[in-house]
CSV table of C-alpha atoms and ligand atoms in Angstrom, one decimal:
chain,number,residue,atom,x,y,z
E,288,MET,CA,115.2,103.7,93.4
E,289,THR,CA,112.9,101.1,94.8
E,290,ASN,CA,110.9,98.1,93.7
E,291,GLN,CA,108.5,96.1,95.9
E,292,LEU,CA,106.5,92.9,95.8
E,293,GLN,CA,103.9,92.1,98.5
E,294,ILE,CA,103.3,88.4,99.2
E,295,HIS,CA,100.6,87.8,101.8
E,296,ASP,CA,101.9,89.6,105.0
E,297,THR,CA,105.5,90.0,103.7
E,298,LEU,CA,106.8,93.0,101.7
E,299,ILE,CA,109.9,92.2,99.6
E,300,ASP,CA,111.7,95.3,98.7
E,301,LEU,CA,114.8,96.4,96.8
E,302,THR,CA,116.9,99.4,97.7
E,303,GLN,CA,120.3,100.7,96.7
E,304,GLY,CA,122.7,101.6,99.5
E,305,ASP,CA,124.9,100.5,102.4
E,306,ILE,CA,123.4,97.7,104.5
E,307,THR,CA,125.1,98.9,107.6
E,308,ASP,CA,122.7,101.9,107.7
E,309,GLN,CA,119.6,99.7,107.9
E,310,ASP,CA,117.4,99.7,110.9
E,311,THR,CA,115.7,96.4,110.2
E,312,ASP,CA,115.6,94.0,113.2
E,313,ALA,CA,118.5,92.1,111.6
E,314,ILE,CA,120.9,92.7,108.8
E,315,VAL,CA,122.5,89.6,107.0
E,316,ASN,CA,126.2,89.4,106.6
E,317,ALA,CA,127.8,87.7,103.5
E,318,ALA,CA,130.3,86.0,105.8
E,319,ASN,CA,132.9,83.2,105.3
E,320,SER,CA,132.8,79.9,107.2
E,321,SER,CA,135.3,81.2,109.8
E,322,LEU,CA,132.9,84.0,110.8
E,323,LEU,CA,136.0,86.0,111.8
E,324,GLY,CA,135.5,88.8,109.3
E,325,GLY,CA,136.8,89.7,105.9
E,326,GLY,CA,136.4,92.2,103.1
E,327,GLY,CA,133.4,93.5,101.2
E,328,VAL,CA,130.1,93.7,103.2
E,329,ASP,CA,131.6,91.5,106.0
E,330,GLY,CA,134.3,94.1,106.6
E,331,ALA,CA,131.9,97.0,106.5
E,332,ILE,CA,129.6,95.3,109.0
E,333,HIS,CA,132.4,94.5,111.4
E,334,ARG,CA,133.7,98.1,111.2
E,335,ALA,CA,130.3,99.5,111.8
E,336,ALA,CA,129.3,97.1,114.6
E,337,GLY,CA,132.7,97.5,116.5
E,338,PRO,CA,135.0,95.0,118.0
E,339,ASP,CA,132.4,93.3,120.2
E,340,LEU,CA,131.0,91.6,117.1
E,341,LEU,CA,134.2,89.7,116.5
E,342,ARG,CA,134.4,88.8,120.2
E,343,GLU,CA,131.0,87.1,119.8
E,344,THR,CA,131.6,85.5,116.4
E,345,ARG,CA,134.8,83.9,117.8
E,346,THR,CA,132.7,81.9,120.2
E,347,LEU,CA,130.5,80.4,117.5
E,348,GLY,CA,132.8,77.8,116.0
E,349,GLY,CA,132.4,78.9,112.4
E,350,CYS,CA,129.5,78.2,110.1
E,351,GLN,CA,129.1,75.8,107.2
E,352,THR,CA,128.4,77.0,103.7
E,353,GLY,CA,124.7,77.3,103.2
E,354,ASP,CA,124.0,77.8,106.9
E,355,ALA,CA,123.5,81.0,109.1
E,356,LYS,CA,124.2,82.0,112.7
E,357,ILE,CA,122.9,85.0,114.6
E,358,THR,CA,124.8,87.6,116.9
E,359,LYS,CA,123.9,90.9,118.4
E,360,GLY,CA,124.3,94.0,116.3
E,361,TYR,CA,126.3,96.0,118.8
E,362,ARG,CA,126.9,99.6,117.4
E,363,LEU,CA,124.6,98.9,114.4
E,364,LYS,CA,121.1,100.2,114.2
E,365,ALA,CA,120.0,96.7,113.6
E,366,ARG,CA,119.6,94.7,116.8
E,367,TYR,CA,121.0,91.5,115.2
E,368,VAL,CA,123.4,90.3,112.5
E,369,ILE,CA,122.6,87.0,110.8
E,370,HIS,CA,125.9,85.7,109.4
E,371,ALA,CA,125.1,83.6,106.3
E,372,VAL,CA,127.8,81.8,104.3
E,373,GLY,CA,127.2,81.6,100.6
E,374,PRO,CA,129.1,79.3,98.3
E,375,ILE,CA,132.2,80.3,96.2
E,376,TYR,CA,130.9,80.1,92.6
E,377,ARG,CA,132.1,77.1,90.6
E,378,PRO,CA,130.3,76.7,87.3
E,379,SER,CA,130.9,72.9,87.2
E,380,ASP,CA,129.5,72.3,90.7
E,381,PRO,CA,125.8,71.3,90.6
E,382,ASN,CA,125.4,72.1,94.3
E,383,VAL,CA,126.2,75.9,94.2
E,384,ALA,CA,122.6,76.9,93.5
E,385,ASN,CA,121.3,74.8,96.4
E,386,LEU,CA,123.9,76.2,98.8
E,387,LEU,CA,123.1,79.8,97.8
E,388,ALA,CA,119.3,79.2,98.2
E,389,SER,CA,120.1,77.5,101.6
E,390,ALA,CA,122.0,80.6,102.8
E,391,TYR,CA,118.9,82.7,102.3
E,392,GLN,CA,116.5,80.1,103.6
E,393,ARG,CA,118.5,79.4,106.8
E,394,SER,CA,118.9,83.2,107.4
E,395,LEU,CA,115.1,83.6,107.4
E,396,GLU,CA,114.6,80.5,109.6
E,397,VAL,CA,117.0,81.9,112.1
E,398,ALA,CA,115.2,85.2,112.0
E,399,VAL,CA,111.9,83.4,112.7
E,400,GLU,CA,113.4,81.4,115.6
E,401,ASN,CA,114.5,84.7,117.2
E,402,GLY,CA,111.1,86.4,116.8
E,403,LEU,CA,112.3,89.0,114.2
E,404,GLU,CA,110.0,90.7,111.7
E,405,SER,CA,112.3,92.5,109.4
E,406,VAL,CA,115.5,91.4,107.7
E,407,ALA,CA,117.9,93.1,105.2
E,408,PHE,CA,120.0,91.0,102.9
E,409,PRO,CA,123.0,92.0,100.7
E,410,SER,CA,123.6,90.1,97.5
E,411,ILE,CA,125.3,87.0,99.0
E,412,SER,CA,128.2,85.4,97.0
E,413,THR,CA,128.2,87.9,94.1
E,414,GLY,CA,131.3,89.9,95.2
E,415,ALA,CA,134.5,88.1,96.2
E,416,TYR,CA,132.7,84.7,95.8
E,417,GLY,CA,132.1,85.3,92.1
E,418,TYR,CA,128.5,84.2,91.7
E,419,PRO,CA,127.1,85.7,88.5
E,420,VAL,CA,124.6,88.3,89.6
E,421,GLU,CA,121.8,87.3,87.2
E,422,LYS,CA,121.8,83.7,88.4
E,423,ALA,CA,122.2,84.7,92.1
E,424,ALA,CA,119.4,87.3,92.0
E,425,ALA,CA,116.9,84.8,90.6
E,426,ILE,CA,117.8,82.3,93.3
E,427,ALA,CA,117.7,84.9,96.1
E,428,LEU,CA,114.3,86.2,95.1
E,429,LYS,CA,112.7,82.8,94.4
E,430,THR,CA,113.9,81.5,97.8
E,431,VAL,CA,112.6,84.5,99.8
E,432,SER,CA,109.3,84.7,97.9
E,433,ASP,CA,108.7,81.0,98.5
E,434,PHE,CA,109.4,81.6,102.2
E,435,ALA,CA,107.0,84.5,102.3
E,436,ARG,CA,104.2,82.3,101.0
E,437,VAL,CA,104.5,79.8,103.8
E,438,GLN,CA,104.9,82.0,106.9
E,439,ASP,CA,103.5,85.2,108.3
E,440,GLN,CA,105.9,86.4,110.9
E,441,ILE,CA,108.5,88.2,108.8
E,442,LYS,CA,106.8,91.4,107.5
E,443,LEU,CA,109.8,92.9,105.6
E,444,ILE,CA,112.5,91.3,103.5
E,445,ARG,CA,114.7,94.0,102.1
E,446,PHE,CA,117.6,93.6,99.6
E,447,VAL,CA,120.2,96.4,100.0
E,448,LEU,CA,122.2,96.4,96.8
E,449,PHE,CA,125.4,98.3,96.9
E,450,ASP,CA,126.0,99.3,93.3
E,451,PRO,CA,123.5,100.4,90.6
E,452,LEU,CA,124.3,97.5,88.3
E,453,THR,CA,123.5,94.9,91.0
E,454,TRP,CA,120.3,96.9,91.8
E,455,ARG,CA,119.2,96.8,88.1
E,456,VAL,CA,119.7,93.0,87.9
E,457,TYR,CA,117.7,92.4,91.1
E,458,ASP,CA,115.0,94.8,89.8
E,459,GLN,CA,114.7,92.8,86.6
E,460,ALA,CA,114.6,89.5,88.5
E,461,LEU,CA,111.9,90.8,90.8
E,462,ARG,CA,109.8,92.0,87.8
E,463,GLN,CA,110.0,88.5,86.4
E,464,ILE,CA,108.5,86.9,89.5
E,465,SER,CA,105.9,89.7,90.0
E,466,PRO,CA,102.3,89.0,88.9
B,140,AR6,N1,126.3,97.1,101.9
B,140,AR6,C1,125.6,96.3,101.0
B,140,AR6,N2,126.3,95.6,100.1
B,140,AR6,C2,127.6,95.6,100.1
B,140,AR6,C3,128.4,96.4,101.0
B,140,AR6,C4,127.6,97.2,101.9
B,140,AR6,N3,128.2,98.0,102.8
B,140,AR6,N4,129.7,96.2,100.7
B,140,AR6,C5,129.8,95.4,99.7
B,140,AR6,N5,128.5,95.0,99.3
B,140,AR6,P1,131.0,90.4,99.1
B,140,AR6,P2,130.6,87.4,98.9
B,140,AR6,C6,128.1,94.1,98.2
B,140,AR6,O1,132.3,90.2,98.4
B,140,AR6,O2,130.7,87.5,97.4
B,140,AR6,C7,134.2,88.6,102.4
B,140,AR6,O3,135.6,88.8,102.5
B,140,AR6,C8,129.1,93.8,97.1
B,140,AR6,O4,129.1,94.9,96.2
B,140,AR6,O5,130.9,91.2,100.3
B,140,AR6,O6,129.5,86.6,99.5
B,140,AR6,C9,133.7,87.5,103.3
B,140,AR6,O7,134.5,87.5,104.5
B,140,AR6,C10,128.4,92.6,96.5
B,140,AR6,O8,127.4,93.0,95.6
B,140,AR6,O9,130.5,88.9,99.6
B,140,AR6,C11,133.9,86.3,102.5
B,140,AR6,O10,135.2,85.8,102.6
B,140,AR6,C12,127.8,91.9,97.7
B,140,AR6,O11,127.8,92.8,98.8
B,140,AR6,C13,133.6,86.7,101.1
B,140,AR6,O12,133.9,88.1,101.1
B,140,AR6,C14,128.6,90.6,98.2
B,140,AR6,O13,130.0,90.8,98.0
B,140,AR6,C15,132.2,86.6,100.8
B,140,AR6,O14,132.0,86.9,99.4
């Protein structure tokens, strides 16, 4: 299953699977602000990268919600991991959408600063952090497509959706922004 949208020099594509298998220049981790690991995709990335990843994240002093920090990828195929911290969903908080958009935006900025050309994202905040997938997918795809319109360095932005339901929601959201 795949769905794609080309924007200038950047291909945005959706795939279903395990992000730890990706050979993009970087994979993005849905981390927490400690950057010391956790469950979900964070746990899977730390397991696949090996203990050197935690050794490096311990030196970073954490990361604020809506921000992102880069490390090496160690045993992963991806050379780098960009650790992004999405918000815990609170329906009454008007800032959660901005913080989620910022997690994607900052990840891409960090990728550009490090000369990278391909980045794979999970669905940030829609697991343990409880963000409704329909809302999160629209924010994620709008943020990365706006980014694609204003830069030409990143050639591939891939979303690796773990479960079929999340994949379908992103697929629908991508269709809505496609010409
Ligand atoms: N590859 C791709 N996606 C995955 C994988 C994988 N291997 N494993 C899970 N997902 P979550 P959050 C999906 O909970 O909501 C952690 O404990 C999952 O199905 O990983 O941002 C952190 O340390 C869901 O669609 O991240 C934080 O404390 C998506 O990844 C907290 O969870 C995100 O789910 C962050 O919560």
